[in-house]
């Protein structure tokens, strides 16, 4: 069932989306402020993916670039809508709705900004089920919808169309180079598709789940109950049903560098008890990729590695990590559609050059039971007929 999102929902949505973004997706505060400024007292219609007409034309919108750059290079605000209009012009067809490409930080807000400016509804789904650093790392692409043609817009009104056919990695490489030359950040419209393709390839209801998560954390704080119990309870009935506490400690070292259009680095978290000599380390590329305890993998991509404040459960992004922060690290299981062999090839450990194999955070037996309830979407012809007209 469709529902209406208002400005009052944005703080909770930003909090929950940042948790699901596993450290990435861009600064949520900036995105929230941009949407609030345009939306005012109006509302945005959020469409349930199961109720989409098969011929509905959907164009996802997003921001791309290194999160460290986005903190200092705040968008003018018009860029994502310009990217959408540019792709519409190129395709000769107007969008009936927009949608996130990932659920995380600012990229849960960019489609809402477009919706507030254009009146378009937003589909309650996305193509990553979390945040990933590359445009080719989409469930859309895994199950047969390709990103090209892509429209890219800059803060001075620059517009670029990239069309690499079904080569989504080449699309990502070219778009990343342009984003770097625009100062490290750009706004995009890509993966245009039909309503039928959304239902087949997207991770469903991640906007409503992010809103529920953010609200549950806030309400638990207000009631002086555990926000961590609230997170576990909220996720227990979703596709992300397993939550595991990986470590509690203090950030003792952060190495971060912006290179090749990404924020890459690692964070070391030390035990709160100085008598304990455990070493917990997280490696990230925009998002948290792998967590190791004393050199052994405890959680690895595509499962979520979420760093939060150890008391309030406020999510902390990779660019927000600082020496001395007291944190908890949570491991959260991803949906079964993100763990198929094809999905792991697109955004599993080997896609990031990691030598360790994927091991589900909840253990092999529980993961196998979850996978048995999932039927892999048929990729079809993969011609992206909703976009190519």
Coordinates of C-alpha atoms in Angstrom, one line a residue:
X1 CA 0.0 0.0 0.0
X2 CA 1.3 3.5 -0.9
X3 CA 1.8 6.0 1.9
X4 CA 2.7 9.6 2.5
X5 CA 6.1 10.8 3.8
X6 CA 6.4 14.2 5.4
X7 CA 9.2 16.4 6.7
X8 CA 8.6 15.1 10.2
X9 CA 9.6 11.6 9.1
X10 CA 13.0 12.7 7.7
X11 CA 15.1 12.6 10.9
X12 CA 14.1 9.0 11.6
X13 CA 14.5 8.0 8.0
X14 CA 18.0 9.5 7.8
X15 CA 19.0 7.7 11.0
X16 CA 17.7 4.3 9.8
X17 CA 19.1 4.7 6.3
X18 CA 22.5 5.6 7.7
X19 CA 22.5 2.4 9.8
X20 CA 21.6 0.3 6.7
X21 CA 24.2 2.2 4.7
X22 CA 26.9 0.4 6.7
X23 CA 29.1 3.5 7.0
X24 CA 28.5 4.8 3.4
X25 CA 25.9 6.5 1.2
X26 CA 27.0 10.1 2.0
X27 CA 26.2 12.5 4.8
X28 CA 22.5 12.0 5.9
X29 CA 22.3 15.4 7.6
X30 CA 23.0 17.3 4.3
X31 CA 20.4 15.2 2.5
X32 CA 17.8 15.7 5.1
X33 CA 18.3 19.5 5.1
X34 CA 18.0 19.7 1.3
X35 CA 14.7 17.8 1.3
X36 CA 13.3 19.8 4.2
X37 CA 14.0 23.0 2.4
X38 CA 12.2 22.0 -0.7
X39 CA 9.4 19.9 0.8
X40 CA 8.0 22.3 3.4
X41 CA 4.6 21.2 4.6
X42 CA 3.8 19.0 1.6
X43 CA 4.2 15.2 1.5
X44 CA 5.8 12.7 -0.9
X45 CA 3.9 9.6 -2.1
X46 CA 5.9 6.4 -1.4
X47 CA 4.8 3.5 -3.7
X48 CA 4.9 -0.1 -2.6
X49 CA 6.8 -2.1 -5.2
X50 CA 4.3 -5.0 -5.3
X51 CA 1.6 -2.6 -6.4
X52 CA 3.5 -1.0 -9.3
X53 CA 1.9 -1.3 -12.8
X54 CA 4.1 -3.4 -15.0
X55 CA 4.5 -0.6 -17.5
X56 CA 5.3 2.1 -15.0
X57 CA 8.5 3.9 -16.0
X58 CA 10.9 4.4 -13.1
X59 CA 14.2 6.3 -13.2
X60 CA 16.4 6.0 -10.0
X61 CA 18.4 9.0 -9.0
X62 CA 21.4 9.3 -6.7
X63 CA 24.6 11.1 -5.8
X64 CA 28.0 9.5 -6.5
X65 CA 31.5 10.4 -5.2
X66 CA 33.7 10.1 -2.1
X67 CA 31.8 10.7 1.1
X68 CA 34.7 12.7 2.5
X69 CA 34.3 15.2 -0.4
X70 CA 30.6 15.5 0.1
X71 CA 31.1 17.0 3.6
X72 CA 32.8 20.1 2.2
X73 CA 31.2 20.2 -1.3
X74 CA 27.5 20.6 -0.5
X75 CA 25.2 20.2 -3.5
X76 CA 23.4 23.2 -5.0
X77 CA 20.3 21.1 -4.9
X78 CA 19.1 21.1 -8.5
X79 CA 21.6 18.6 -9.8
X80 CA 19.7 15.3 -9.3
X81 CA 16.6 16.7 -11.0
X82 CA 18.7 18.0 -13.9
X83 CA 20.2 14.5 -14.3
X84 CA 16.6 13.0 -14.4
X85 CA 15.4 15.5 -17.0
X86 CA 18.5 14.9 -19.0
X87 CA 17.9 11.2 -19.1
X88 CA 14.2 11.7 -19.9
X89 CA 15.2 14.0 -22.8
X90 CA 17.7 11.4 -24.1
X91 CA 15.1 8.5 -23.9
X92 CA 12.2 10.6 -25.2
X93 CA 10.0 9.5 -22.2
X94 CA 9.1 11.1 -18.9
X95 CA 9.5 9.1 -15.6
X96 CA 6.4 8.1 -13.7
X97 CA 8.4 7.6 -10.5
X98 CA 11.9 7.7 -9.1
X99 CA 13.7 5.4 -6.7
X100 CA 16.9 5.1 -4.6
X101 CA 19.8 3.1 -6.0
X102 CA 20.9 2.3 -2.5
X103 CA 19.6 2.7 1.1
X104 CA 22.2 4.8 2.9
X105 CA 22.8 8.3 4.1
X106 CA 22.2 11.0 1.5
X107 CA 21.3 8.5 -1.2
X108 CA 18.1 7.7 0.6
X109 CA 17.3 11.4 0.4
X110 CA 18.3 12.3 -3.2
X111 CA 15.1 10.7 -4.7
X112 CA 13.0 12.5 -2.1
X113 CA 14.6 15.8 -3.1
X114 CA 13.7 15.0 -6.8
X115 CA 10.2 14.0 -5.7
X116 CA 9.8 17.3 -3.7
X117 CA 10.9 19.3 -6.7
X118 CA 8.9 17.4 -9.4
X119 CA 5.9 15.9 -7.7
X120 CA 6.9 12.4 -8.7
X121 CA 6.3 9.5 -6.3
X122 CA 9.2 7.4 -4.9
X123 CA 9.3 3.6 -5.1
X124 CA 9.9 1.9 -1.7
X125 CA 12.8 -0.2 -2.9
X126 CA 16.4 0.1 -4.0
X127 CA 19.1 -1.7 -5.9
X128 CA 21.7 -2.5 -3.2
X129 CA 19.8 -3.2 0.0
X130 CA 22.6 -1.3 1.8
X131 CA 25.3 1.0 0.2
X132 CA 28.0 -0.1 -2.1
X133 CA 30.8 2.1 -3.6
X134 CA 30.3 1.3 -7.3
X135 CA 27.4 1.9 -9.7
X136 CA 27.7 -1.6 -11.1
X137 CA 27.1 -3.2 -7.7
X138 CA 23.3 -3.3 -8.1
X139 CA 20.7 -6.1 -7.8
X140 CA 19.3 -4.4 -10.9
X141 CA 22.3 -5.5 -12.9
X142 CA 22.6 -8.9 -11.2
X143 CA 19.1 -9.8 -12.4
X144 CA 19.2 -8.3 -15.9
X145 CA 18.6 -4.6 -15.9
X146 CA 21.6 -2.5 -17.0
X147 CA 22.6 1.0 -15.9
X148 CA 23.1 2.6 -19.3
X149 CA 22.2 5.1 -20.5
X150 CA 23.2 7.1 -17.5
X151 CA 22.8 10.9 -17.2
X152 CA 25.2 12.8 -15.0
X153 CA 24.9 16.4 -13.8
X154 CA 27.2 18.8 -12.1
X155 CA 26.8 21.9 -9.9
X156 CA 27.4 24.3 -12.7
X157 CA 24.8 22.7 -15.0
X158 CA 27.1 20.3 -16.7
X159 CA 25.3 17.4 -18.3
X160 CA 26.8 14.1 -19.6
X161 CA 25.2 11.0 -21.1
X162 CA 27.1 7.7 -20.8
X163 CA 25.9 4.7 -22.8
X164 CA 28.0 1.5 -22.5
X165 CA 25.3 -0.9 -23.4
X166 CA 25.3 -3.9 -21.0
X167 CA 28.8 -3.2 -19.6
X168 CA 27.9 -1.7 -16.2
X169 CA 31.5 -1.8 -15.0
X170 CA 32.6 0.4 -17.9
X171 CA 29.7 2.7 -17.1
X172 CA 30.9 3.0 -13.5
X173 CA 34.6 3.6 -14.6
X174 CA 33.6 6.4 -17.0
X175 CA 31.1 8.0 -14.6
X176 CA 33.7 7.9 -11.8
X177 CA 36.2 9.7 -13.9
X178 CA 33.8 12.5 -14.8
X179 CA 32.7 12.8 -11.1
X180 CA 36.4 13.2 -10.1
X181 CA 36.8 16.0 -12.7
X182 CA 33.7 17.7 -11.4
X183 CA 35.3 18.0 -8.0
X184 CA 34.7 14.5 -6.6
X185 CA 30.9 14.6 -6.5
X186 CA 28.2 14.3 -9.2
X187 CA 24.5 13.5 -9.4
X188 CA 23.1 10.8 -11.6
X189 CA 20.0 9.2 -13.1
X190 CA 20.4 5.6 -14.3
X191 CA 19.0 2.1 -14.4
X192 CA 15.7 3.3 -16.0
X193 CA 13.3 0.4 -15.9
X194 CA 9.6 -0.7 -15.9
X195 CA 7.5 -1.5 -12.9
X196 CA 7.8 -5.2 -13.8
X197 CA 11.6 -5.0 -13.7
X198 CA 11.5 -3.2 -10.4
X199 CA 9.5 -6.0 -8.9
X200 CA 11.9 -8.6 -10.2
X201 CA 15.2 -6.9 -9.4
X202 CA 14.9 -4.5 -6.5
X203 CA 15.3 -5.0 -2.8
X204 CA 11.8 -4.2 -1.5
X205 CA 10.6 -1.8 1.1
X206 CA 13.9 -0.4 2.3
X207 CA 12.6 3.1 2.7
X208 CA 9.9 2.0 5.1
X209 CA 12.3 -0.3 6.8
X210 CA 14.9 2.6 7.3
X211 CA 12.1 4.8 8.7
X212 CA 11.0 2.0 11.1
X213 CA 14.6 1.5 12.3
X214 CA 15.2 5.2 12.9
X215 CA 11.9 5.6 14.7
X216 CA 12.5 2.5 16.9
X217 CA 16.0 3.8 17.9
X218 CA 14.5 7.2 18.8
X219 CA 11.6 5.8 20.7
X220 CA 13.8 3.5 22.7
X221 CA 16.0 6.4 23.7
X222 CA 13.0 8.4 24.8
X223 CA 11.7 5.5 26.8
X224 CA 15.1 4.9 28.3
X225 CA 15.2 1.3 27.0
X226 CA 17.8 -0.4 24.9
X227 CA 18.0 0.9 21.3
X228 CA 20.0 -2.2 20.4
X229 CA 17.0 -4.4 21.4
X230 CA 14.9 -2.1 19.4
X231 CA 17.1 -2.6 16.3
X232 CA 17.0 -6.4 16.7
X233 CA 13.2 -6.4 17.2
X234 CA 12.6 -4.2 14.2
X235 CA 14.7 -6.2 11.8
X236 CA 13.5 -9.6 13.1
X237 CA 10.5 -9.7 10.8
X238 CA 12.3 -8.3 7.7
X239 CA 14.6 -9.7 5.1
X240 CA 17.5 -8.5 7.4
X241 CA 16.4 -10.8 10.2
X242 CA 19.7 -11.5 12.0
X243 CA 21.6 -9.0 14.1
X244 CA 24.9 -9.9 15.9
X245 CA 27.0 -7.7 18.2
X246 CA 30.6 -8.0 16.9
X247 CA 32.6 -5.8 19.2
X248 CA 32.3 -3.0 21.8
X249 CA 35.3 -0.7 22.2
X250 CA 37.0 2.7 21.5
X251 CA 38.2 3.9 18.2
X252 CA 42.0 3.9 18.6
X253 CA 43.1 4.6 15.0
X254 CA 41.6 5.7 11.7
X255 CA 43.4 5.7 8.4
X256 CA 41.4 7.4 5.7
X257 CA 42.4 8.6 2.2
X258 CA 40.4 9.9 -0.7
X259 CA 41.7 8.2 -3.9
X260 CA 40.3 7.2 -7.3
X261 CA 36.9 8.8 -6.3
X262 CA 36.5 6.8 -3.2
X263 CA 37.2 7.2 0.5
X264 CA 39.4 4.2 1.4
X265 CA 40.9 3.2 4.7
X266 CA 40.6 1.3 8.0
X267 CA 39.5 1.8 11.6
X268 CA 41.0 0.0 14.6
X269 CA 38.8 -0.4 17.6
X270 CA 40.4 -1.4 21.0
X271 CA 38.6 -3.0 24.0
X272 CA 37.3 -0.7 26.7
X273 CA 39.1 -2.9 29.3
X274 CA 42.8 -2.1 28.9
X275 CA 43.7 -5.6 30.3
X276 CA 42.1 -7.1 27.2
X277 CA 44.3 -7.3 24.1
X278 CA 41.8 -8.0 21.4
X279 CA 42.3 -6.1 18.1
X280 CA 39.2 -5.3 16.0
X281 CA 39.7 -3.8 12.6
X282 CA 37.4 -2.6 9.8
X283 CA 38.5 -2.0 6.3
X284 CA 36.3 0.3 4.2
X285 CA 35.8 1.7 0.7
X286 CA 33.2 4.3 1.2
X287 CA 31.3 1.5 3.1
X288 CA 32.5 -1.0 5.6
X289 CA 33.7 -4.1 3.8
X290 CA 35.2 -6.5 6.2
X291 CA 35.6 -6.8 10.0
X292 CA 38.3 -8.8 11.6
X293 CA 38.8 -9.8 15.2
X294 CA 42.5 -10.7 15.9
X295 CA 43.0 -11.2 12.2
X296 CA 40.0 -13.5 11.7
X297 CA 37.0 -12.4 9.7
X298 CA 33.8 -12.0 11.7
X299 CA 31.7 -10.3 9.0
X300 CA 32.3 -9.6 5.4
X301 CA 30.5 -7.9 2.5
X302 CA 27.7 -8.0 1.4
X303 CA 26.5 -8.5 5.0
X304 CA 26.3 -5.2 6.9
X305 CA 28.9 -3.9 9.3
X306 CA 27.4 -1.0 11.2
X307 CA 29.4 1.2 13.6
X308 CA 27.1 3.0 16.1
X309 CA 27.5 5.0 19.3
X310 CA 27.8 2.5 22.2
X311 CA 25.0 4.0 24.2
X312 CA 22.6 5.8 21.8
X313 CA 23.0 3.5 18.7
X314 CA 23.4 6.6 16.5
X315 CA 25.0 5.3 13.3
X316 CA 28.5 6.6 12.5
X317 CA 29.6 6.9 8.9
X318 CA 33.1 6.1 7.7
X319 CA 33.9 9.8 7.3
X320 CA 32.5 10.4 10.8
X321 CA 34.8 8.0 12.6
X322 CA 37.1 9.7 15.1
X323 CA 39.7 8.7 17.6
X324 CA 38.3 8.2 21.0
X325 CA 34.7 7.4 20.0
X326 CA 33.1 4.6 22.1
X327 CA 31.3 2.4 19.7
X328 CA 29.5 -0.9 19.2
X329 CA 29.8 -2.8 15.9
X330 CA 26.8 -4.7 14.7
X331 CA 26.7 -7.3 12.0
X332 CA 23.4 -7.6 10.1
X333 CA 22.5 -10.3 7.5
X334 CA 21.6 -9.3 4.0
X335 CA 18.6 -10.6 2.1
X336 CA 18.9 -13.9 0.3
X337 CA 18.7 -12.3 -3.2
X338 CA 22.0 -10.5 -2.3
X339 CA 23.7 -13.8 -1.5
X340 CA 23.2 -15.8 -4.8
X341 CA 26.3 -16.7 -6.7
X342 CA 25.6 -14.0 -9.3
X343 CA 25.1 -11.4 -6.5
X344 CA 28.3 -12.4 -4.8
X345 CA 30.2 -12.1 -8.0
X346 CA 28.9 -8.5 -8.4
X347 CA 29.4 -7.3 -4.8
X348 CA 30.8 -10.1 -2.7
X349 CA 34.4 -10.2 -1.3
X350 CA 36.1 -11.0 -4.6
X351 CA 34.6 -7.8 -6.2
X352 CA 36.7 -5.8 -3.7
X353 CA 39.8 -7.8 -4.0
X354 CA 39.4 -9.6 -0.7
X355 CA 40.8 -13.1 -0.5
X356 CA 38.5 -14.4 2.2
X357 CA 35.2 -16.1 1.1
X358 CA 31.8 -14.9 2.0
X359 CA 30.6 -16.3 5.3
X360 CA 27.1 -15.3 6.5
X361 CA 27.1 -13.4 9.8
X362 CA 24.4 -15.7 11.2
X363 CA 26.2 -18.9 10.3
X364 CA 25.9 -21.4 7.5
X365 CA 22.9 -23.4 8.7
X366 CA 20.6 -20.4 9.4
X367 CA 21.7 -18.8 6.1
X368 CA 20.8 -22.0 4.2
X369 CA 17.4 -22.1 5.7
X370 CA 16.8 -18.4 4.7
X371 CA 18.1 -19.1 1.1
X372 CA 15.7 -22.1 0.8
X373 CA 12.8 -19.6 1.0
X374 CA 14.1 -17.4 -1.8
X375 CA 13.5 -18.0 -5.5
X376 CA 16.1 -16.2 -7.6
X377 CA 14.4 -13.8 -10.0
X378 CA 14.8 -14.9 -13.6
X379 CA 17.1 -12.5 -15.4
X380 CA 15.1 -12.5 -18.6
X381 CA 16.6 -11.1 -21.7
X382 CA 18.5 -8.4 -19.9
X383 CA 17.7 -5.8 -22.6
X384 CA 16.3 -3.2 -20.2
X385 CA 13.3 -2.6 -22.4
X386 CA 11.8 -0.2 -19.9
X387 CA 14.6 2.2 -20.6
X388 CA 15.3 1.7 -24.3
X389 CA 12.3 2.9 -26.3

